[in-house]
Amino acid sequence: MKPLRSIGTAVLLTTLVMIQACGGGSTPADPPGAPSGPPGASGATADKGGAGELITAADLNLSAVDPAMAEKGKTTYDVKCQACHSTGENRVVGPGWKGVTTRREPAWIMNMIMNIDVMLEKDPEAQKLLEECLVRMPNQNLSKDEAREVLEFMRTL
Amino acid sequence: MKRSLKTTTLLLGSGAALFLLFNTMQGCRPQTTQAAVTGEAGSKTYVKPGSYDEFYNFVSGGFSGQLSVYGLPSGRMLRNIPVFSVNPESGWGYSEETKPMLMTTHGFIPWDDSHHPELSMTDGVPDGKWCFINGNNTPRIALVDLGTFRTKSIIEIPNCAGNHSSPFTTPNSEYVISGTRFSIPMGTDTERDVPIESYRENFKGTVSFIHPEPESGKMSIAFQIITPGMNFDLSHTGKGPSDGWFFFSCYNSEQAYSLLEVNASQRDKDFIMAVNWKKAEEYAKAGKGRKVPVEYYSNWYNDETHTGESTVMKEVLQLDPRELTDLVYFMPCPKSPHGCDVDPTGEYIVGSGKLAALIPVFSFTKIQAAIAAKDHDGDFMGIPVLKYESVLHGEVKKPGLGPLHTEFDANGNAYTSMFVSSEIVKWSLKSLEVLDRVPTYYSIGHLCVPGGDSKKPWGKYVIAYNKITKDRFLPTGPELAQSAQLFSIEGDKMELLLDFPTIGEPHYAQALPAELVKPREVKFFDINKNKHPYLAKGESETRIERKGNEVHVWMTTIRSHFTPDNIEGVKVGDEVYFHITNLEQDWDVPHGFAIKGAATAELLIMPGETQTLKWVPDQVGVVPMYCTDFCSALHQEMQGYVRVSPAGSKVELKAETRSVDAGS
Ligand SMILES: [Cu+2]
C-alpha cells in the first residue's frame, strides 16, 4: 500500500474533474496552495475496478504530450466519458475537461477514474463533491493504460 | 421453578415419543406445522449479512417456465432466471433481441413447463459452466450460462411430446438427452393423422441426443433413437464402469391411450430402458441411421451482438434399435417406474416404481453379463427384455409408499423420496437396509443432494421439493408458494433445518459449491466488444432515422440521463424502435426503459449491452419515457418525451438532449 502523496501545487478545488461538479465549470478557482492530494486516502487500496492500489505522483512520469496516446484516450472518451463530460469548460453532467490537468494533480485524476469508490470513501475533496452533486461518478472500469491515455488526452485540452 | 421443570420433562418425553412414532410408522404425520426442529437448526442455516452461502441451488420454476437460484443453507433466493416464459422484469421475450429465443415451429411460444435442472459436467462432476433445463409442453431444452446467469440457447425437440425425461447429460456433457413422455405418430401429415386407437401400430417414442458445442453452447440434435410407443419418465447417464450407457424409466408398457391411471397400471412390471449411447454415436457417425425430414428451431443468444439468432433445422438422424440390435435393452422394473438414478460408482441403477412397495436396484455388471449371455425374457415390440432376476442387485424392502427419486451421498448411502408417505428414506447401497427416515411437509417429489447424481457428491444436505405446502407458512389465500425443505445429512440421522418457499413448482433441483460458479461471473459487458447492429458507442453516435414507417432511435443511457431525451416527428402508426445502449461499465448498474402505452414490457439493459424496444404509438400527444431501475440520486430525473403527431403530419424528425449551460 503506497501512501498517496499530498502535493501542494496550485489546484482548483471546486472545478472538479471526474465527478459531476454541480457548481458548474464557471466556478472560480480556489486559492493556490490548497492541497489536492487526499491525505485521508493514505494507505487505502482499491478493492475493485481500479488498478488495485492508489496511484501516486511517483507512478506517473509525465513528459511531453504523446499524441498517439492522446488519440487513444480520445477514443475511450468518446465511448465512456463523453456522456457526462464536455471537452470545453462547461459542465454537462460532470465538469468540462478543458484545462483540467492544470487544475488537478495527475495522480488524483487517475485515481478518480480508476479508484472512485476508494476516493469517495477516503478523499475529502471527492467527498465534498459528492455532497454537492449527489451522484457518484460511474466507475467505467478503465484499465490503467486506458486511464493514462485519457489523462494524456486531457493534457491536450 | 419446579413446575416448569416438570413441564419440560413432560414435553421432552412426548417429543421423544413422537420421534419414535416417526421412526416406526410410515405415514404418521404431525397434525400441525410443528416438527422436530432443535434450537441449533437455526444457527446451521444462518448466513450472516454480507456473508455468502456455501452452495448454489438451481431449482426448477416448474410451470412458471423459469429457473430460480437459491443460496444454501440460507434458502435465500438469489435470482429468478427467465428461460421459457416471458418475463417483464427484464424484458425477456419482449425485447426484439430476446424474441428469437422463444421461437418454435409453432411460432413464438411465451410459456413452458420446466422440470429438471441439470448442471454441465466435466469427468462426471458438475463444473459450474452451464445449467440445462427442459420445457415439457412445447418440447425444448435450454442452456443457461452460469457466467451471466442468462439463457444462452434453446433447442426445440422434434418427434417429441411432453419432454419429460430430460435434460440429463453425459459425464462430459457431450450429449444432453431428451426422452418423449408421450409417444406420438410421426412423419408426414397423412402419417400423423391417424386414429388414437391405433396407438400400438402407429405411435412411437423417441429419445434424442443433443450436442451442445463446448465453446458457444449452440445446440443441435446429433441423433434420435426410435422406440416402441410408451411413456418415458426420467433418465440418468451411466458413469465410471457404466459410462457410455443411458438409462430411462418407462411406464405404460400396456400401451394404453385412455384412462392411464387404471389402464397403464395393469402390468406388474414396466421397464427401464438401457441405451448404449457410445454405440449409437458410432452408428450415427458411420451413417447407419436414416435422415428424416423434420423442422425444429435452434436458438442461440450471441453475447457480442446481444441478440438471439434462430436457425431452422430441416432433418434429424434416426436410429432404429430393431435394426441396430445392440443399442437398446429393456429391464423389467416393478410397477410404473418413475425415477431412474445411477449411484456415484456407476455400478448401481436404482429404479423406483411409484406404485411399488419396494425399490429395485440393478447391477451394471449383471446387465452386461445378461446382455452377453443373451439372457432374455422374450422381447417387447422387437427389443430384447433382459431377465429381471439376472440384472437385479437386490431390492430395498418396504421403504415407504410411492418411491419417486433417489440421490446419493459420498458414503454409499441413498436417499429416496416417498411421495405417498411424505418422507425421505435413507438406505444403504451395500446392505439395501433402511437406515433412517424423516417426514416431509407434504408430498415430496424430487430431492437433491449437492452433486447427488454425480460421481462425487458433496453431501452435507438433502433438500426436499414438496408439491403441497398446506400450513407451513402464513396463509396467502387458496394458493401457497410451494416449498423446499433443507435437511442436514452429516450425522447418522437426517435433521430438518429449514423450510423455504419457491417459485412455481420446485420440480427438480441441483446444487454445487459456490466456488465453482463465483469466479466465472461476468460483471458487465465490455462495450468495446459490443457488436449490436444498432449500437451507439458513446453519445456522439446517438441519432434517429426514418425508413418508411419505421423509426429507429440510437439511444444511450448513463447515470442519470438518456441521449436523446426529446424526440419529435414520430407519427401515429409508426413502428418506433428504441435501440438503447447502456454506457455504464460497472457491476450491477442496469438502466431500465419504459414508455407509456407500450404493448410490451420494459427493457432492463445491462452495462455495455444494447437492447431494443418496439413501440407503435396509437395516440397523438407527448408521451413520457423513463428509467425504471433506481440508478442514482437523480434517477427520477432520468426521463424524456416523445412527441407523437397525427399520421401524415409534416413535423420534422429530430432527437436531442440539451444541456442548459453546456455551451461547447
Ligand atoms: Cu437509470
PDB file of C-alpha atoms in Angstrom, chain B residues 43-144:
ATOM      1  CA  SER B  43     -27.672 -21.476  13.582  1.00  0.00           C
ATOM      2  CA  LYS B  44     -26.877 -24.107  10.965  1.00  0.00           C
ATOM      3  CA  THR B  45     -28.686 -22.147   8.262  1.00  0.00           C
ATOM      4  CA  TYR B  46     -27.802 -18.668   9.439  1.00  0.00           C
ATOM      5  CA  VAL B  47     -25.635 -16.863   6.939  1.00  0.00           C
ATOM      6  CA  LYS B  48     -24.822 -13.542   8.462  1.00  0.00           C
ATOM      7  CA  PRO B  49     -25.382 -10.340   6.493  1.00  0.00           C
ATOM      8  CA  GLY B  50     -22.598  -9.773   3.999  1.00  0.00           C
ATOM      9  CA  SER B  51     -21.537 -13.411   4.041  1.00  0.00           C
ATOM     10  CA  TYR B  52     -22.088 -15.845   1.233  1.00  0.00           C
ATOM     11  CA  ASP B  53     -23.879 -19.131   1.108  1.00  0.00           C
ATOM     12  CA  GLU B  54     -21.846 -22.257   0.592  1.00  0.00           C
ATOM     13  CA  PHE B  55     -23.888 -23.720  -2.282  1.00  0.00           C
ATOM     14  CA  TYR B  56     -25.855 -22.511  -5.262  1.00  0.00           C
ATOM     15  CA  ASN B  57     -29.131 -24.381  -5.606  1.00  0.00           C
ATOM     16  CA  PHE B  58     -30.656 -24.329  -9.103  1.00  0.00           C
ATOM     17  CA  VAL B  59     -34.350 -25.028  -8.687  1.00  0.00           C
ATOM     18  CA  SER B  60     -36.851 -25.620 -11.428  1.00  0.00           C
ATOM     19  CA  GLY B  61     -39.541 -22.966 -11.677  1.00  0.00           C
ATOM     20  CA  GLY B  62     -41.976 -25.677 -12.806  1.00  0.00           C
ATOM     21  CA  PHE B  63     -44.989 -24.189 -14.514  1.00  0.00           C
ATOM     22  CA  SER B  64     -43.522 -20.707 -14.226  1.00  0.00           C
ATOM     23  CA  GLY B  65     -41.171 -21.850 -17.002  1.00  0.00           C
ATOM     24  CA  GLN B  66     -38.207 -20.313 -15.229  1.00  0.00           C
ATOM     25  CA  LEU B  67     -35.171 -21.398 -13.242  1.00  0.00           C
ATOM     26  CA  SER B  68     -34.714 -19.981  -9.773  1.00  0.00           C
ATOM     27  CA  VAL B  69     -31.475 -19.869  -7.873  1.00  0.00           C
ATOM     28  CA  TYR B  70     -31.193 -20.140  -4.102  1.00  0.00           C
ATOM     29  CA  GLY B  71     -28.284 -19.994  -1.720  1.00  0.00           C
ATOM     30  CA  LEU B  72     -27.775 -22.875   0.688  1.00  0.00           C
ATOM     31  CA  PRO B  73     -28.009 -23.249   3.588  1.00  0.00           C
ATOM     32  CA  SER B  74     -29.852 -19.931   3.976  1.00  0.00           C
ATOM     33  CA  GLY B  75     -32.591 -20.635   1.441  1.00  0.00           C
ATOM     34  CA  ARG B  76     -32.262 -17.037   0.193  1.00  0.00           C
ATOM     35  CA  MET B  77     -33.458 -16.576  -3.351  1.00  0.00           C
ATOM     36  CA  LEU B  78     -30.590 -15.104  -5.371  1.00  0.00           C
ATOM     37  CA  ARG B  79     -32.108 -14.899  -8.819  1.00  0.00           C
ATOM     38  CA  ASN B  80     -35.058 -15.968 -10.927  1.00  0.00           C
ATOM     39  CA  ILE B  81     -33.727 -16.656 -14.420  1.00  0.00           C
ATOM     40  CA  PRO B  82     -36.164 -16.263 -17.327  1.00  0.00           C
ATOM     41  CA  VAL B  83     -35.978 -19.289 -19.607  1.00  0.00           C
ATOM     42  CA  PHE B  84     -39.134 -20.463 -21.367  1.00  0.00           C
ATOM     43  CA  SER B  85     -41.567 -17.793 -20.213  1.00  0.00           C
ATOM     44  CA  VAL B  86     -41.602 -14.103 -20.985  1.00  0.00           C
ATOM     45  CA  ASN B  87     -40.502 -12.016 -18.056  1.00  0.00           C
ATOM     46  CA  PRO B  88     -41.487  -8.359 -17.798  1.00  0.00           C
ATOM     47  CA  GLU B  89     -38.863  -7.739 -15.132  1.00  0.00           C
ATOM     48  CA  SER B  90     -36.042  -7.992 -17.649  1.00  0.00           C
ATOM     49  CA  GLY B  91     -37.945  -7.734 -20.920  1.00  0.00           C
ATOM     50  CA  TRP B  92     -37.086 -11.382 -21.722  1.00  0.00           C
ATOM     51  CA  GLY B  93     -39.271 -12.338 -24.664  1.00  0.00           C
ATOM     52  CA  TYR B  94     -40.422  -8.724 -25.020  1.00  0.00           C
ATOM     53  CA  SER B  95     -37.282  -7.076 -26.368  1.00  0.00           C
ATOM     54  CA  GLU B  96     -36.544  -7.536 -30.050  1.00  0.00           C
ATOM     55  CA  GLU B  97     -33.260  -9.246 -29.175  1.00  0.00           C
ATOM     56  CA  THR B  98     -34.806 -11.922 -26.969  1.00  0.00           C
ATOM     57  CA  LYS B  99     -37.886 -12.712 -29.070  1.00  0.00           C
ATOM     58  CA  PRO B 100     -35.952 -15.194 -31.283  1.00  0.00           C
ATOM     59  CA  MET B 101     -35.140 -17.245 -28.182  1.00  0.00           C
ATOM     60  CA  LEU B 102     -38.771 -18.301 -27.790  1.00  0.00           C
ATOM     61  CA  MET B 103     -39.358 -19.118 -31.456  1.00  0.00           C
ATOM     62  CA  THR B 104     -40.528 -22.613 -32.347  1.00  0.00           C
ATOM     63  CA  THR B 105     -42.160 -24.296 -35.325  1.00  0.00           C
ATOM     64  CA  HIS B 106     -45.425 -23.232 -33.670  1.00  0.00           C
ATOM     65  CA  GLY B 107     -44.289 -19.625 -33.725  1.00  0.00           C
ATOM     66  CA  PHE B 108     -43.463 -17.554 -30.675  1.00  0.00           C
ATOM     67  CA  ILE B 109     -44.295 -19.603 -27.559  1.00  0.00           C
ATOM     68  CA  PRO B 110     -44.020 -17.458 -24.420  1.00  0.00           C
ATOM     69  CA  TRP B 111     -44.527 -20.181 -21.808  1.00  0.00           C
ATOM     70  CA  ASP B 112     -43.410 -23.637 -20.898  1.00  0.00           C
ATOM     71  CA  ASP B 113     -43.376 -26.079 -18.040  1.00  0.00           C
ATOM     72  CA  SER B 114     -39.821 -26.599 -16.860  1.00  0.00           C
ATOM     73  CA  HIS B 115     -38.892 -29.588 -14.754  1.00  0.00           C
ATOM     74  CA  HIS B 116     -35.307 -30.701 -14.437  1.00  0.00           C
ATOM     75  CA  PRO B 117     -32.243 -28.507 -13.994  1.00  0.00           C
ATOM     76  CA  GLU B 118     -29.066 -30.399 -14.831  1.00  0.00           C
ATOM     77  CA  LEU B 119     -25.586 -28.987 -14.354  1.00  0.00           C
ATOM     78  CA  SER B 120     -22.979 -29.452 -17.056  1.00  0.00           C
ATOM     79  CA  MET B 121     -20.256 -31.866 -16.063  1.00  0.00           C
ATOM     80  CA  THR B 122     -16.574 -32.498 -16.579  1.00  0.00           C
ATOM     81  CA  ASP B 123     -15.487 -36.039 -15.833  1.00  0.00           C
ATOM     82  CA  GLY B 124     -18.835 -36.798 -14.223  1.00  0.00           C
ATOM     83  CA  VAL B 125     -18.745 -33.892 -11.770  1.00  0.00           C
ATOM     84  CA  PRO B 126     -20.655 -30.582 -12.069  1.00  0.00           C
ATOM     85  CA  ASP B 127     -18.282 -27.927 -13.394  1.00  0.00           C
ATOM     86  CA  GLY B 128     -20.297 -24.733 -12.877  1.00  0.00           C
ATOM     87  CA  LYS B 129     -20.299 -23.803 -16.558  1.00  0.00           C
ATOM     88  CA  TRP B 130     -23.905 -24.321 -17.622  1.00  0.00           C
ATOM     89  CA  CYS B 131     -27.246 -25.414 -16.294  1.00  0.00           C
ATOM     90  CA  PHE B 132     -29.661 -27.178 -18.641  1.00  0.00           C
ATOM     91  CA  ILE B 133     -33.416 -27.256 -18.129  1.00  0.00           C
ATOM     92  CA  ASN B 134     -36.279 -28.762 -20.115  1.00  0.00           C
ATOM     93  CA  GLY B 135     -39.503 -27.297 -21.408  1.00  0.00           C
ATOM     94  CA  ASN B 136     -42.057 -30.057 -21.152  1.00  0.00           C
ATOM     95  CA  ASN B 137     -45.001 -28.734 -23.052  1.00  0.00           C
ATOM     96  CA  THR B 138     -43.653 -27.493 -26.372  1.00  0.00           C
ATOM     97  CA  PRO B 139     -40.590 -29.726 -26.199  1.00  0.00           C
ATOM     98  CA  ARG B 140     -37.476 -27.650 -25.707  1.00  0.00           C
ATOM     99  CA  ILE B 141     -34.204 -27.749 -23.850  1.00  0.00           C
ATOM    100  CA  ALA B 142     -32.427 -24.628 -22.649  1.00  0.00           C
ATOM    101  CA  LEU B 143     -28.848 -23.996 -21.704  1.00  0.00           C
ATOM    102  CA  VAL B 144     -28.283 -21.327 -19.074  1.00  0.00           C
TER     103      VAL B 144
END
